[in-house]
mmCIF file of C-alpha atoms in Angstrom:
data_model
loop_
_atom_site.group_PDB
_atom_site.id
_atom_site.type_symbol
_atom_site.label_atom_id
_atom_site.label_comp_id
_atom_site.label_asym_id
_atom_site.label_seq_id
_atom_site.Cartn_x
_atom_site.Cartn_y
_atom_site.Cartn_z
ATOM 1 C CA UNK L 1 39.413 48.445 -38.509
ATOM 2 C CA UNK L 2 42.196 50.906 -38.642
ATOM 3 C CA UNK L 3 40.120 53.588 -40.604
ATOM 4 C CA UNK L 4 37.378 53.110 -38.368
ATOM 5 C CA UNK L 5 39.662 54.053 -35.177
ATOM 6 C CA UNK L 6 41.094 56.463 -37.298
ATOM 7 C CA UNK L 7 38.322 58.443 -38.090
ATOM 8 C CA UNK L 8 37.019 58.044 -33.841
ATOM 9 C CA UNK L 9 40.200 59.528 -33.090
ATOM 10 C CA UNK L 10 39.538 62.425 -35.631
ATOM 11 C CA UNK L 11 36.078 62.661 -33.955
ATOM 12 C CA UNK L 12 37.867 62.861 -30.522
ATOM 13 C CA UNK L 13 40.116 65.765 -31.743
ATOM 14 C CA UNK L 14 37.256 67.955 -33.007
ATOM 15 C CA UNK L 15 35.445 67.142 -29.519
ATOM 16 C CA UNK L 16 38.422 68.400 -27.736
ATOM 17 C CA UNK L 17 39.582 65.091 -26.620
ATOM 18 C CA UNK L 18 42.885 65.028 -27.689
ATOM 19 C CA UNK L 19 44.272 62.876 -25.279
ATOM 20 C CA UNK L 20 41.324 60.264 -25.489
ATOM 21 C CA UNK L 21 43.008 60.664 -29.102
ATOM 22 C CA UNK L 22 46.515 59.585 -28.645
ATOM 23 C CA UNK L 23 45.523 56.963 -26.293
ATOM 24 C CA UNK L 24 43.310 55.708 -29.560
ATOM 25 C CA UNK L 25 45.853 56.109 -32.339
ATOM 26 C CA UNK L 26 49.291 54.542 -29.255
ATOM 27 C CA UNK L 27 46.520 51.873 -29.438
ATOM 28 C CA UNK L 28 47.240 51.255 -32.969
ATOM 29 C CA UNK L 29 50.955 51.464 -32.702
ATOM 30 C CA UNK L 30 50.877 49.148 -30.536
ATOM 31 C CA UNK L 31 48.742 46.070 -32.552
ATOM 32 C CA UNK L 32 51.697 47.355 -35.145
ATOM 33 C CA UNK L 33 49.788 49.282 -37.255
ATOM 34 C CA UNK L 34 52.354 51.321 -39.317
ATOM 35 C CA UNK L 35 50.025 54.658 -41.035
ATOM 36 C CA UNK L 36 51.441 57.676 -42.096
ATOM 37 C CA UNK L 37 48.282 59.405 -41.135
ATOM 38 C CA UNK L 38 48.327 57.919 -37.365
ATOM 39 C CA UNK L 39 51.909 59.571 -37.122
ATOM 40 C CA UNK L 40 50.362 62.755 -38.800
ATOM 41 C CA UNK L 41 47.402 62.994 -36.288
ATOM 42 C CA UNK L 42 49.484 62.217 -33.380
ATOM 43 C CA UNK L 43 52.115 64.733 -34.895
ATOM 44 C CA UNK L 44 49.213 67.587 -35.310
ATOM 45 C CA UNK L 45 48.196 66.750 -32.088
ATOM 46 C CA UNK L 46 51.455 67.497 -29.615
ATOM 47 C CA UNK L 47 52.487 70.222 -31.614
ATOM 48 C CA UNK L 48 48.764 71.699 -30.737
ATOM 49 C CA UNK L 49 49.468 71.025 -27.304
ATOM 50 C CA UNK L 50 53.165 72.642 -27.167
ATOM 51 C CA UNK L 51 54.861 69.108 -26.999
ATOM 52 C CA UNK L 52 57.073 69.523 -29.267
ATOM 53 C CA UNK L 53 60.280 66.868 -29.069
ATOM 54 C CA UNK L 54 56.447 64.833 -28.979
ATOM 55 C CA UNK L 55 55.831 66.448 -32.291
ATOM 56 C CA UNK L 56 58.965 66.444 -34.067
ATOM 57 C CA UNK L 57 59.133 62.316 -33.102
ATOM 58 C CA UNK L 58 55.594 61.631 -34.787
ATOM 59 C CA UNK L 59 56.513 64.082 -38.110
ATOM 60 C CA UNK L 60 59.398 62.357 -38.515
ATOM 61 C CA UNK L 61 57.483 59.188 -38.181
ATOM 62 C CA UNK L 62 55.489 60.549 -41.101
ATOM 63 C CA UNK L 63 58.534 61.278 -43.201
ATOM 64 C CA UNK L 64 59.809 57.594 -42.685
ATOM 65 C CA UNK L 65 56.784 56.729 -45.307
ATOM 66 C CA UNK L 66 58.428 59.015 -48.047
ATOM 67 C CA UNK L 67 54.881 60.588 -48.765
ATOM 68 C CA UNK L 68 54.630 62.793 -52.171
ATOM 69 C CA UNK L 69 54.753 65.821 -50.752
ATOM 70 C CA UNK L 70 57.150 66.351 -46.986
ATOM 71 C CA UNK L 71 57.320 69.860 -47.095
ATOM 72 C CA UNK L 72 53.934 70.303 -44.288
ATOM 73 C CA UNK L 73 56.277 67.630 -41.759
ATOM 74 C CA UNK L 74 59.284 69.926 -43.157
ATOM 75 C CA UNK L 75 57.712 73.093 -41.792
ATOM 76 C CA UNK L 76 55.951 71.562 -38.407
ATOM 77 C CA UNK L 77 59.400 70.207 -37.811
ATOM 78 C CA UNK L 78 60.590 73.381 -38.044
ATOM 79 C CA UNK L 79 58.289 75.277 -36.258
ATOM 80 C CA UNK L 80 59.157 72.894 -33.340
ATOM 81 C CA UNK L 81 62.806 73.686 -33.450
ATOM 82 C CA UNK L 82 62.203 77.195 -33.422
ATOM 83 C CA UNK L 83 59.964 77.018 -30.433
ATOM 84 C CA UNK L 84 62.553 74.680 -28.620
ATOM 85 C CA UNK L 85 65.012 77.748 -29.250
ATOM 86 C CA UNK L 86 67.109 75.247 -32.036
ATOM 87 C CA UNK L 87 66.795 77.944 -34.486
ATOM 88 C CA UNK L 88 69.609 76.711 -36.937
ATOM 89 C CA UNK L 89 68.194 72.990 -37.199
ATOM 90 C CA UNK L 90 64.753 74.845 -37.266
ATOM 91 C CA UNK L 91 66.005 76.923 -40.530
ATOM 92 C CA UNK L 92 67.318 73.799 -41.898
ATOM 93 C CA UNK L 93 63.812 71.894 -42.278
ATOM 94 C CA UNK L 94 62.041 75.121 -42.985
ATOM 95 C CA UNK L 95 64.428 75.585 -45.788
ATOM 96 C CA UNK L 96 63.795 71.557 -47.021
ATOM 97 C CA UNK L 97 59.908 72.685 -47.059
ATOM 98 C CA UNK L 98 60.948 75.633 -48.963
ATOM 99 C CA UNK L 99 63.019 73.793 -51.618
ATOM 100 C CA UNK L 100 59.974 71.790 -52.223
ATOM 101 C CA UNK L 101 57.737 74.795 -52.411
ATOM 102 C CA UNK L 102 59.953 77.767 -52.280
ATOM 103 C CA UNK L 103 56.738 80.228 -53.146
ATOM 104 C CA UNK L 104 54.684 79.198 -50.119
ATOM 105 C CA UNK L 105 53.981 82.036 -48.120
ATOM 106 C CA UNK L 106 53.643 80.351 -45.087
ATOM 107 C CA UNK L 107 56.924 79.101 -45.654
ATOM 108 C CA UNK L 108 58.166 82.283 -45.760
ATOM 109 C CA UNK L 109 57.113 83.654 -43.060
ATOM 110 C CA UNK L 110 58.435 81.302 -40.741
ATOM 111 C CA UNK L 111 61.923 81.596 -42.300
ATOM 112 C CA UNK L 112 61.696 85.180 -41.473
ATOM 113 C CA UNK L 113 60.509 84.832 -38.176
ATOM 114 C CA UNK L 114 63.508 82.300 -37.112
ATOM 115 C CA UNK L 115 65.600 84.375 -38.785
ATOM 116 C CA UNK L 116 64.282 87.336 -36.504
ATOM 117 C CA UNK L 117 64.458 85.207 -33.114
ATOM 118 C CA UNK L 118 68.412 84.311 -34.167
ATOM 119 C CA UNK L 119 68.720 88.308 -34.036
ATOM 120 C CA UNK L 120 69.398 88.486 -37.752
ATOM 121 C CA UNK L 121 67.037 91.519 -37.979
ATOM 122 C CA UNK L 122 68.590 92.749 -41.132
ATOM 123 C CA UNK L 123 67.850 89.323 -43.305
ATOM 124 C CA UNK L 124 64.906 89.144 -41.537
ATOM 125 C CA UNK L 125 63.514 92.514 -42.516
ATOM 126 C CA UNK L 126 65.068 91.812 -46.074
ATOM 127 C CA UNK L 127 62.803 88.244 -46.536
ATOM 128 C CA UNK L 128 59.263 90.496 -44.567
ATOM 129 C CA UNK L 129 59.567 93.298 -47.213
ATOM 130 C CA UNK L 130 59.930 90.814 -50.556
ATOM 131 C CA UNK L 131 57.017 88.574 -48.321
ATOM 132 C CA UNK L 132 54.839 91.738 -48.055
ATOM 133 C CA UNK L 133 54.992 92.040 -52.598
ATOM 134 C CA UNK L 134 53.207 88.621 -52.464
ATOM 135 C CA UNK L 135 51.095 89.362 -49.078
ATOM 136 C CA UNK L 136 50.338 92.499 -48.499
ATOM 137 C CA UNK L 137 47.798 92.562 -46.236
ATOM 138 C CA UNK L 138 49.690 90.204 -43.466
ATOM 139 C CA UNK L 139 49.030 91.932 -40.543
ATOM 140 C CA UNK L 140 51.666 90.216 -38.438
ATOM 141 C CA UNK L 141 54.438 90.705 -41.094
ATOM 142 C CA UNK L 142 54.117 94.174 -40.160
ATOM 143 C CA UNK L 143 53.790 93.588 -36.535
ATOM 144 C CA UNK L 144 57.177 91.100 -36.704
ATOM 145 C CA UNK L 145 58.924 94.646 -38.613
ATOM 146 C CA UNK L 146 57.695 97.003 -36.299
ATOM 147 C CA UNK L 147 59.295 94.137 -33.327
ATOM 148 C CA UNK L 148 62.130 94.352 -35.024
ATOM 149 C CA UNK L 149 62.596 98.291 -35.835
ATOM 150 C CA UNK L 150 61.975 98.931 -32.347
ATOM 151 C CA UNK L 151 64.704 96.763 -31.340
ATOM 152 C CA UNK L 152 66.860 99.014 -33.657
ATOM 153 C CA UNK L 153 65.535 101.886 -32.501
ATOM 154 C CA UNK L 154 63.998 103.166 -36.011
ATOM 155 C CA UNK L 155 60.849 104.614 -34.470
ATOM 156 C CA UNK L 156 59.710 106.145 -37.619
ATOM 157 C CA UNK L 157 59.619 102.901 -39.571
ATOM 158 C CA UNK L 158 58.332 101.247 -36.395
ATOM 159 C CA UNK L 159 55.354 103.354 -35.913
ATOM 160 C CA UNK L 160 54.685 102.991 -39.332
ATOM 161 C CA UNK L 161 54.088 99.133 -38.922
ATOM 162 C CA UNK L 162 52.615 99.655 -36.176
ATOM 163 C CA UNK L 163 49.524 101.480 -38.205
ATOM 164 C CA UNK L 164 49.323 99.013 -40.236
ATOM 165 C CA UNK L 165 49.387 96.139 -38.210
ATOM 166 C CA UNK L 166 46.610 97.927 -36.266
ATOM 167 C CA UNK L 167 44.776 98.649 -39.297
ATOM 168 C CA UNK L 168 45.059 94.621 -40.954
ATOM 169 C CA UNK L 169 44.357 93.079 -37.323
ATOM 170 C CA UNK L 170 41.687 95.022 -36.373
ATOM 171 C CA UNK L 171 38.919 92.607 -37.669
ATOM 172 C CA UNK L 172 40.593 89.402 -36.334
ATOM 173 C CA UNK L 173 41.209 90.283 -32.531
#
C-alpha cells in the first residue's frame, strides 16, 4: 500500500500536481507511515516550490533514517539556508555534503556561491577559479566571477567572464 501511494504521488509530481502530492504522501504520515523516501519527495517538493523552512523540515526528516549516503539532504539543506539569507548555517551543511564527497562539483559550486552572497568575494573567486580546472565549461561560474569583479570594479576581468559566460550559455537560454 505505501509503494503504491508512493509511486501516485510521483505520478502527481510529474503531472504538475504537486500539491495533490503532499496531500498524498501528509496522508501517509498521518496512518504513521515512517519512509525516508516520503520525507525525500515531500522535501524535493517545497524546496521546488521556494518553501524552504518546509524543505529543510522534510530533509531533515530524511536524515533522521541515517541513509548511506546524506550528503544530497546535506546540500538541499544548504541551499535552503542560503536562500533564507542563513548563509553561515547554509556553509555548514554544504560543507557536511562536501566532507562526504568533497570532489562533487555541484558541491562546489554552491560553497562558492554562499561564500559570494556573505561578500567574501576574494574566497569566493579563489574556490570558482580551482572549480573552473575541473569544469570548465560552467557557464554560470563565469557569470558568478564576472558578478563579482564588477562589484570590485575589475572591468577587464569582468568583461572577460562576461564573453564567456555569453559564449557557454548561449545554447541553453
Amino acid at each position: 500500500e505505501v509503494k503504491t501511494y508512493y509511486v501516485k504521488a510521483l505520478v502527481l509530481v510529474r503531472w504538475g500536481k504537486k500539491n495533490d502530492a503532499v496531500t498524498l504522501l501528509k496522508r501517509l504520515i498521518e496512518k504513521k507511515v515512517n519512509n525516508i523516501n516520503i520525507y525525500r519527495l515531500l522535501g524535493e517538493i517545497y524546496f521546488s516550490q521556494a518553501r524552504y523552512n518546509e524543505a529543510i523540515f522534510y530533509y531533515k526528516k530524511e536524515l533522521g533514517f541515517l541513509p548511506r549516503d546524506p550528503s544530497g539532504a546535506y546540500h538541499v539543506i544548504g541551499l535552503c539556508y542560503n536562500r533564507l539569507n542563513q548563509q553561515a548555517t547554509a556553509l555548514s551543511y554544504v560543507d557536511k555534503a562536501l566532507e562526504i564527497h568533497p570532489q562533487n562539483r555541484q558541491f562546489q559550486y554552491s560553497h562558492a556561491s554562499i561564500l559570494r552572497d556573505t561578500g567574501k568575494y576574494l574566497q569566493a573567486l579563489k574556490e570558482y577559479e580551482s572549480l573552473l580546472r575541473i569544469w570548465p565549461d560552467n557557464g554560470m561560474i563565469f557569470f558568478d566571477m564576472m558578478g563579482i569583479y564588477q562589484k570590485l570594479g575589475w572591468d577587464e576581468k569582468a568583461e572577460f567572464c562576461a564573453q564567456k559566460a555569453e559564449n557557454l550559455l548561449k545554447g541553453m537560454i
